[in-house]
């Protein structure tokens, strides 16, 4: 274990950036950008912690006993994934994600889901790279109420 | 080296606005912090992603982009329509893109003061979709 002390310079160069979404309704098939982070020269981004709270679901067909129809079978009813150089008009379900499967947070049903913090953190350090965190309603027939809470650490040098 | 007391006196205050539609000529206060005497804030990160715009928007304030996010001191809590008053530091965009302030160039705002982070739609005719991420570093004992 590294037990060295921080210098003032090191502390100055590290900052925690928020990824927050208060309770928000996301309609079936829709998606929402949580935020975009650009990597400055010589900097790196470390992503380890993100929680997705699926608070409520409402069937668009008026029948809440129906099993939700998932658009991407690899995920639950909602998920958060990271995309590079993301353009909001692009459906994220058709785009390549950044990181491993462990870096996407997926909610199968009501409850709080989080990135497994025991997994290796995702480190991104390509200067000028723009990374977007996108929340997706992965169903075709349920409106969802969601909140997000997370943070990424930026090291400027 | 940093000791435990110094470390405990430094907090990263979040500035976060997920994708939000701001009507033409309107603005949103994303964060407001009141500084006491002896405290200071460093805006260490402020990035704005302009997601969607249409046509050729008409600006209200020509010296700023069609969308901007800025930090105002001296309290600006009644700010609504963009005016000519420039923020202390800001990030501004004229097109669909992601922009940020220079994180290596840090300004300091000393208390007592009220600091507001405001996102504005600087057009008279176009609604804009914007997201913002930022971090203000608070030094409790400057």
Tab-separated table of N, CA and C in Angstrom, chain B residues 3-128:
chain	number	residue	atom	x	y	z
B	3	UNK	N	-1.047	18.338	5.903
B	3	UNK	CA	-1.419	17.635	7.117
B	3	UNK	C	-2.941	17.442	7.167
B	4	UNK	N	-3.382	16.700	8.149
B	4	UNK	CA	-4.803	16.335	8.203
B	4	UNK	C	-5.702	17.558	8.331
B	5	UNK	N	-5.255	18.577	9.070
B	5	UNK	CA	-6.071	19.773	9.250
B	5	UNK	C	-6.229	20.520	7.926
B	6	UNK	N	-5.106	20.662	7.217
B	6	UNK	CA	-5.177	21.333	5.922
B	6	UNK	C	-6.119	20.585	4.977
B	7	UNK	N	-5.998	19.281	4.990
B	7	UNK	CA	-6.818	18.465	4.086
B	7	UNK	C	-8.298	18.602	4.422
B	8	UNK	N	-8.599	18.658	5.710
B	8	UNK	CA	-10.003	18.731	6.119
B	8	UNK	C	-10.617	20.090	5.816
B	9	UNK	N	-9.775	21.095	5.557
B	9	UNK	CA	-10.282	22.435	5.276
B	9	UNK	C	-10.463	22.719	3.792
B	10	UNK	N	-10.279	21.694	2.980
B	10	UNK	CA	-10.462	21.857	1.536
B	10	UNK	C	-11.603	20.954	1.079
B	11	UNK	N	-12.609	21.581	0.462
B	11	UNK	CA	-13.764	20.818	-0.016
B	11	UNK	C	-14.000	21.132	-1.490
B	12	UNK	N	-14.380	20.119	-2.249
B	12	UNK	CA	-14.765	20.329	-3.640
B	12	UNK	C	-16.281	20.452	-3.704
B	13	UNK	N	-16.759	21.650	-4.033
B	13	UNK	CA	-18.196	21.872	-4.117
B	13	UNK	C	-18.672	21.563	-5.538
B	14	UNK	N	-19.735	20.798	-5.656
B	14	UNK	CA	-20.162	20.383	-6.993
B	14	UNK	C	-20.955	21.452	-7.731
B	15	UNK	N	-20.751	21.480	-9.023
B	15	UNK	CA	-21.582	22.269	-9.930
B	15	UNK	C	-22.046	21.302	-11.002
B	16	UNK	N	-23.323	21.045	-11.056
B	16	UNK	CA	-23.789	20.018	-11.981
B	16	UNK	C	-25.165	20.362	-12.519
B	17	UNK	N	-25.252	20.368	-13.811
B	17	UNK	CA	-26.559	20.508	-14.455
B	17	UNK	C	-26.623	19.499	-15.596
B	18	UNK	N	-27.389	18.422	-15.424
B	18	UNK	CA	-27.549	17.486	-16.528
B	18	UNK	C	-28.277	18.172	-17.683
B	19	UNK	N	-28.345	17.493	-18.789
B	19	UNK	CA	-28.994	18.038	-19.985
B	19	UNK	C	-30.311	18.731	-19.647
B	20	UNK	N	-30.357	20.033	-19.961
B	20	UNK	CA	-31.514	20.846	-19.597
B	20	UNK	C	-31.816	21.818	-20.731
B	21	UNK	N	-33.080	22.001	-21.008
B	21	UNK	CA	-33.471	22.979	-22.037
B	21	UNK	C	-33.683	24.331	-21.376
B	22	UNK	N	-32.943	25.320	-21.851
B	22	UNK	CA	-33.092	26.684	-21.333
B	22	UNK	C	-33.773	27.517	-22.414
B	23	UNK	N	-34.921	28.107	-22.085
B	23	UNK	CA	-35.641	28.895	-23.088
B	23	UNK	C	-34.829	30.116	-23.521
B	24	UNK	N	-35.160	30.635	-24.663
B	24	UNK	CA	-34.458	31.813	-25.205
B	24	UNK	C	-34.451	32.945	-24.186
B	25	UNK	N	-33.278	33.551	-24.042
B	25	UNK	CA	-33.151	34.715	-23.167
B	25	UNK	C	-33.229	34.419	-21.693
B	26	UNK	N	-33.220	33.168	-21.327
B	26	UNK	CA	-33.388	32.821	-19.914
B	26	UNK	C	-32.059	32.330	-19.324
B	27	UNK	N	-32.070	32.145	-18.018
B	27	UNK	CA	-30.859	31.651	-17.354
B	27	UNK	C	-31.251	30.811	-16.148
B	28	UNK	N	-30.300	30.032	-15.683
B	28	UNK	CA	-30.528	29.169	-14.524
B	28	UNK	C	-29.372	29.357	-13.553
B	29	UNK	N	-29.692	29.507	-12.278
B	29	UNK	CA	-28.645	29.488	-11.257
B	29	UNK	C	-28.386	28.040	-10.901
B	30	UNK	N	-27.215	27.565	-11.250
B	30	UNK	CA	-26.883	26.163	-11.027
B	30	UNK	C	-26.382	25.937	-9.597
B	31	UNK	N	-25.687	26.926	-9.080
B	31	UNK	CA	-25.160	26.794	-7.721
B	31	UNK	C	-24.979	28.181	-7.128
B	32	UNK	N	-25.121	28.271	-5.823
B	32	UNK	CA	-24.891	29.528	-5.121
B	32	UNK	C	-24.220	29.202	-3.790
B	33	UNK	N	-23.123	29.867	-3.523
B	33	UNK	CA	-22.395	29.597	-2.284
B	33	UNK	C	-22.096	30.919	-1.582
B	34	UNK	N	-22.340	30.912	-0.299
B	34	UNK	CA	-22.054	32.097	0.499
B	34	UNK	C	-20.729	31.897	1.210
B	35	UNK	N	-19.832	32.830	1.024
B	35	UNK	CA	-18.503	32.733	1.621
B	35	UNK	C	-18.432	33.603	2.863
B	36	UNK	N	-17.888	33.051	3.929
B	36	UNK	CA	-17.673	33.826	5.147
B	36	UNK	C	-16.295	34.484	5.095
B	37	UNK	N	-16.060	35.382	6.012
B	37	UNK	CA	-14.734	36.001	6.108
B	37	UNK	C	-13.703	34.898	6.342
B	38	UNK	N	-12.589	34.987	5.631
B	38	UNK	CA	-11.538	34.000	5.811
B	38	UNK	C	-11.674	32.794	4.911
B	39	UNK	N	-12.731	32.741	4.148
B	39	UNK	CA	-12.894	31.621	3.215
B	39	UNK	C	-12.614	32.103	1.789
B	40	UNK	N	-12.238	31.172	0.961
B	40	UNK	CA	-12.065	31.530	-0.450
B	40	UNK	C	-12.498	30.358	-1.322
B	41	UNK	N	-12.845	30.699	-2.551
B	41	UNK	CA	-13.245	29.687	-3.536
B	41	UNK	C	-12.363	29.822	-4.759
B	42	UNK	N	-11.934	28.669	-5.272
B	42	UNK	CA	-11.225	28.631	-6.546
B	42	UNK	C	-12.094	27.866	-7.543
B	43	UNK	N	-12.518	28.505	-8.606
B	43	UNK	CA	-13.197	27.747	-9.659
B	43	UNK	C	-12.167	26.923	-10.425
B	44	UNK	N	-12.098	25.640	-10.149
B	44	UNK	CA	-11.048	24.827	-10.754
B	44	UNK	C	-11.524	24.077	-11.991
B	45	UNK	N	-12.834	24.010	-12.163
B	45	UNK	CA	-13.339	23.311	-13.349
B	45	UNK	C	-14.694	23.879	-13.705
B	46	UNK	N	-14.877	24.141	-14.968
B	46	UNK	CA	-16.192	24.558	-15.448
B	46	UNK	C	-16.267	24.191	-16.925
B	47	UNK	N	-17.137	23.261	-17.247
B	47	UNK	CA	-17.283	22.861	-18.641
B	47	UNK	C	-18.746	22.906	-19.031
B	48	UNK	N	-18.950	23.275	-20.270
B	48	UNK	CA	-20.305	23.435	-20.805
B	48	UNK	C	-20.415	22.631	-22.091
B	49	UNK	N	-21.467	21.865	-22.190
B	49	UNK	CA	-21.738	21.130	-23.427
B	49	UNK	C	-23.029	21.672	-24.027
B	50	UNK	N	-22.890	22.360	-25.145
B	50	UNK	CA	-24.074	22.821	-25.880
B	50	UNK	C	-24.480	21.689	-26.805
B	51	UNK	N	-25.662	21.151	-26.544
B	51	UNK	CA	-26.059	19.911	-27.215
B	51	UNK	C	-26.854	20.135	-28.486
B	52	UNK	N	-27.677	21.158	-28.444
B	52	UNK	CA	-28.573	21.297	-29.589
B	52	UNK	C	-28.936	22.764	-29.792
B	53	UNK	N	-28.897	23.185	-31.051
B	53	UNK	CA	-29.364	24.514	-31.411
B	53	UNK	C	-29.936	24.432	-32.813
B	54	UNK	N	-30.635	25.454	-33.224
B	54	UNK	CA	-31.263	25.431	-34.552
B	54	UNK	C	-31.052	26.765	-35.248
B	55	UNK	N	-30.879	26.706	-36.560
B	55	UNK	CA	-30.788	27.926	-37.363
B	55	UNK	C	-29.612	28.792	-36.980
B	56	UNK	N	-29.763	30.087	-37.162
B	56	UNK	CA	-28.732	31.059	-36.804
B	56	UNK	C	-29.293	31.938	-35.695
B	57	UNK	N	-28.997	31.596	-34.462
B	57	UNK	CA	-29.581	32.332	-33.339
B	57	UNK	C	-29.110	33.792	-33.295
B	58	UNK	N	-29.969	34.645	-32.783
B	58	UNK	CA	-29.643	36.052	-32.609
B	58	UNK	C	-29.198	36.270	-31.166
B	59	UNK	N	-27.995	36.820	-30.990
B	59	UNK	CA	-27.457	37.004	-29.636
B	59	UNK	C	-28.050	38.233	-28.951
B	60	UNK	N	-28.147	38.139	-27.647
B	60	UNK	CA	-28.542	39.293	-26.848
B	60	UNK	C	-27.318	40.128	-26.467
B	61	UNK	N	-26.236	39.443	-26.109
B	61	UNK	CA	-24.979	40.107	-25.759
B	61	UNK	C	-23.923	39.606	-26.741
B	62	UNK	N	-23.442	40.509	-27.574
B	62	UNK	CA	-22.599	40.076	-28.692
B	62	UNK	C	-21.233	39.564	-28.249
B	63	UNK	N	-20.767	39.972	-27.064
B	63	UNK	CA	-19.414	39.586	-26.645
B	63	UNK	C	-19.363	38.177	-26.062
B	64	UNK	N	-20.512	37.540	-25.901
B	64	UNK	CA	-20.555	36.186	-25.361
B	64	UNK	C	-21.139	35.232	-26.401
B	65	UNK	N	-20.905	33.945	-26.185
B	65	UNK	CA	-21.459	32.947	-27.088
B	65	UNK	C	-22.969	32.838	-26.921
B	66	UNK	N	-23.588	32.009	-27.736
B	66	UNK	CA	-25.047	31.869	-27.630
B	66	UNK	C	-25.425	31.167	-26.321
B	67	UNK	N	-24.498	30.396	-25.778
B	67	UNK	CA	-24.699	29.800	-24.456
B	67	UNK	C	-23.441	30.028	-23.641
B	68	UNK	N	-23.616	30.357	-22.386
B	68	UNK	CA	-22.440	30.491	-21.546
B	68	UNK	C	-22.774	30.121	-20.118
B	69	UNK	N	-21.718	29.749	-19.413
B	69	UNK	CA	-21.827	29.464	-17.990
B	69	UNK	C	-20.742	30.275	-17.306
B	70	UNK	N	-21.125	31.061	-16.326
B	70	UNK	CA	-20.150	31.932	-15.702
B	70	UNK	C	-20.326	32.018	-14.202
B	71	UNK	N	-19.292	32.515	-13.570
B	71	UNK	CA	-19.296	32.668	-12.121
B	71	UNK	C	-19.326	34.146	-11.790
B	72	UNK	N	-20.336	34.521	-11.026
B	72	UNK	CA	-20.513	35.903	-10.613
B	72	UNK	C	-20.289	36.019	-9.108
B	73	UNK	N	-19.581	37.042	-8.714
B	73	UNK	CA	-19.457	37.347	-7.297
B	73	UNK	C	-20.399	38.510	-6.977
B	74	UNK	N	-20.387	38.960	-5.752
B	74	UNK	CA	-21.232	40.069	-5.290
B	74	UNK	C	-22.716	39.755	-5.390
B	75	UNK	N	-23.078	38.499	-5.470
B	75	UNK	CA	-24.488	38.134	-5.529
B	75	UNK	C	-25.097	38.512	-6.861
B	76	UNK	N	-25.677	37.581	-7.539
B	76	UNK	CA	-26.346	37.865	-8.810
B	76	UNK	C	-27.617	37.044	-8.862
B	77	UNK	N	-28.228	36.911	-7.710
B	77	UNK	CA	-29.330	35.961	-7.615
B	77	UNK	C	-30.586	36.397	-8.353
B	78	UNK	N	-30.622	37.689	-8.799
B	78	UNK	CA	-31.805	38.142	-9.525
B	78	UNK	C	-31.578	38.125	-11.036
B	79	UNK	N	-30.418	37.603	-11.411
B	79	UNK	CA	-30.051	37.531	-12.819
B	79	UNK	C	-31.056	36.685	-13.592
B	80	UNK	N	-31.583	37.221	-14.659
B	80	UNK	CA	-32.472	36.422	-15.498
B	80	UNK	C	-32.036	36.530	-16.967
B	81	UNK	N	-32.351	37.636	-17.585
B	81	UNK	CA	-31.987	37.800	-18.987
B	81	UNK	C	-30.516	38.215	-19.088
B	82	UNK	N	-29.758	37.613	-20.018
B	82	UNK	CA	-28.356	38.016	-20.164
B	82	UNK	C	-28.211	39.510	-20.390
B	83	UNK	N	-27.286	40.094	-19.659
B	83	UNK	CA	-26.988	41.515	-19.819
B	83	UNK	C	-25.527	41.652	-20.198
B	84	UNK	N	-25.056	42.875	-20.267
B	84	UNK	CA	-23.670	43.073	-20.667
B	84	UNK	C	-22.663	42.787	-19.578
B	85	UNK	N	-23.130	42.494	-18.357
B	85	UNK	CA	-22.165	42.289	-17.279
B	85	UNK	C	-21.491	40.930	-17.430
B	86	UNK	N	-20.177	40.965	-17.539
B	86	UNK	CA	-19.442	39.729	-17.762
B	86	UNK	C	-19.177	39.025	-16.437
B	87	UNK	N	-19.232	37.691	-16.447
B	87	UNK	CA	-18.871	36.940	-15.245
B	87	UNK	C	-17.378	37.093	-14.966
B	88	UNK	N	-16.973	36.741	-13.744
B	88	UNK	CA	-15.552	36.768	-13.404
B	88	UNK	C	-14.773	35.788	-14.278
B	89	UNK	N	-15.370	34.648	-14.486
B	89	UNK	CA	-14.767	33.630	-15.331
B	89	UNK	C	-15.915	32.877	-15.983
B	90	UNK	N	-15.727	32.523	-17.224
B	90	UNK	CA	-16.853	31.877	-17.895
B	90	UNK	C	-16.379	30.984	-19.031
B	91	UNK	N	-17.272	30.099	-19.423
B	91	UNK	CA	-17.062	29.285	-20.606
B	91	UNK	C	-18.243	29.556	-21.516
B	92	UNK	N	-17.949	29.701	-22.790
B	92	UNK	CA	-18.937	30.213	-23.719
B	92	UNK	C	-18.863	29.435	-25.023
B	93	UNK	N	-20.003	29.271	-25.664
B	93	UNK	CA	-20.001	28.484	-26.901
B	93	UNK	C	-20.960	29.087	-27.919
B	94	UNK	N	-20.562	29.011	-29.190
B	94	UNK	CA	-21.400	29.516	-30.282
B	94	UNK	C	-21.959	28.397	-31.143
B	95	UNK	N	-21.572	27.172	-30.840
B	95	UNK	CA	-22.026	26.067	-31.687
B	95	UNK	C	-22.103	24.792	-30.848
B	96	UNK	N	-22.647	23.749	-31.417
B	96	UNK	CA	-22.747	22.478	-30.711
B	96	UNK	C	-21.346	21.955	-30.444
B	97	UNK	N	-20.971	21.931	-29.181
B	97	UNK	CA	-19.612	21.523	-28.811
B	97	UNK	C	-19.513	21.470	-27.293
B	98	UNK	N	-18.384	20.951	-26.817
B	98	UNK	CA	-18.087	20.947	-25.388
B	98	UNK	C	-16.883	21.843	-25.149
B	99	UNK	N	-17.034	22.816	-24.258
B	99	UNK	CA	-15.959	23.777	-23.971
B	99	UNK	C	-15.701	23.807	-22.466
B	100	UNK	N	-14.502	24.254	-22.105
B	100	UNK	CA	-14.182	24.340	-20.682
B	100	UNK	C	-13.221	25.490	-20.416
B	101	UNK	N	-13.171	25.922	-19.153
B	101	UNK	CA	-12.180	26.919	-18.777
B	101	UNK	C	-10.822	26.234	-18.694
B	102	UNK	N	-9.778	27.024	-18.651
B	102	UNK	CA	-8.438	26.480	-18.467
B	102	UNK	C	-8.275	26.064	-16.994
B	103	UNK	N	-8.191	24.761	-16.709
B	103	UNK	CA	-8.143	24.339	-15.311
B	103	UNK	C	-6.812	24.644	-14.628
B	104	UNK	N	-5.818	25.038	-15.425
B	104	UNK	CA	-4.505	25.328	-14.839
B	104	UNK	C	-4.381	26.793	-14.416
B	105	UNK	N	-5.328	27.601	-14.831
B	105	UNK	CA	-5.297	29.017	-14.496
B	105	UNK	C	-6.371	29.289	-13.459
B	106	UNK	N	-5.975	29.349	-12.208
B	106	UNK	CA	-6.961	29.399	-11.135
B	106	UNK	C	-7.096	30.802	-10.562
B	107	UNK	N	-8.316	31.305	-10.553
B	107	UNK	CA	-8.576	32.566	-9.881
B	107	UNK	C	-9.096	32.250	-8.478
B	108	UNK	N	-9.075	33.258	-7.632
B	108	UNK	CA	-9.547	33.071	-6.260
B	108	UNK	C	-10.570	34.141	-5.925
B	109	UNK	N	-11.623	33.754	-5.241
B	109	UNK	CA	-12.655	34.680	-4.793
B	109	UNK	C	-12.703	34.596	-3.270
B	110	UNK	N	-12.469	35.731	-2.619
B	110	UNK	CA	-12.380	35.736	-1.164
B	110	UNK	C	-13.686	36.212	-0.538
B	111	UNK	N	-14.012	35.628	0.602
B	111	UNK	CA	-15.176	36.034	1.355
B	111	UNK	C	-14.878	37.260	2.187
B	112	UNK	N	-15.919	37.986	2.645
B	112	UNK	CA	-17.328	37.600	2.503
B	112	UNK	C	-17.869	37.941	1.121
B	113	UNK	N	-18.632	37.034	0.589
B	113	UNK	CA	-19.208	37.241	-0.738
B	113	UNK	C	-20.243	36.147	-0.990
B	114	UNK	N	-21.038	36.378	-2.006
B	114	UNK	CA	-21.935	35.325	-2.488
B	114	UNK	C	-21.579	35.034	-3.926
B	115	UNK	N	-21.300	33.783	-4.188
B	115	UNK	CA	-20.850	33.360	-5.504
B	115	UNK	C	-21.975	32.582	-6.177
B	116	UNK	N	-22.286	32.961	-7.398
B	116	UNK	CA	-23.327	32.270	-8.153
B	116	UNK	C	-22.759	31.708	-9.444
B	117	UNK	N	-23.154	30.506	-9.763
B	117	UNK	CA	-22.810	29.919	-11.057
B	117	UNK	C	-24.088	29.931	-11.897
B	118	UNK	N	-24.005	30.599	-13.022
B	118	UNK	CA	-25.206	30.826	-13.833
B	118	UNK	C	-24.986	30.332	-15.252
B	119	UNK	N	-25.970	29.627	-15.763
B	119	UNK	CA	-25.957	29.191	-17.154
B	119	UNK	C	-27.003	30.006	-17.888
B	120	UNK	N	-26.617	30.551	-19.025
B	120	UNK	CA	-27.533	31.450	-19.728
B	120	UNK	C	-27.680	31.074	-21.189
B	121	UNK	N	-28.898	31.262	-21.662
B	121	UNK	CA	-29.191	31.204	-23.088
B	121	UNK	C	-29.150	32.643	-23.583
B	122	UNK	N	-28.125	32.946	-24.360
B	122	UNK	CA	-27.864	34.321	-24.792
B	122	UNK	C	-28.486	34.618	-26.152
B	123	UNK	N	-29.622	34.018	-26.431
B	123	UNK	CA	-30.284	34.279	-27.713
B	123	UNK	C	-31.689	34.817	-27.474
B	124	UNK	N	-32.201	35.489	-28.479
B	124	UNK	CA	-33.555	36.034	-28.384
B	124	UNK	C	-34.565	35.175	-29.115
B	125	UNK	N	-34.096	34.090	-29.745
B	125	UNK	CA	-35.025	33.363	-30.600
B	125	UNK	C	-34.847	31.841	-30.622
B	126	UNK	N	-33.970	31.292	-29.772
B	126	UNK	CA	-33.708	29.847	-29.869
B	126	UNK	C	-33.597	29.222	-28.484
B	127	UNK	N	-34.340	28.158	-28.262
B	127	UNK	CA	-34.164	27.383	-27.033
B	127	UNK	C	-32.939	26.484	-27.190
B	128	UNK	N	-32.197	26.295	-26.105
B	128	UNK	CA	-30.947	25.536	-26.185
B	128	UNK	C	-30.929	24.399	-25.161
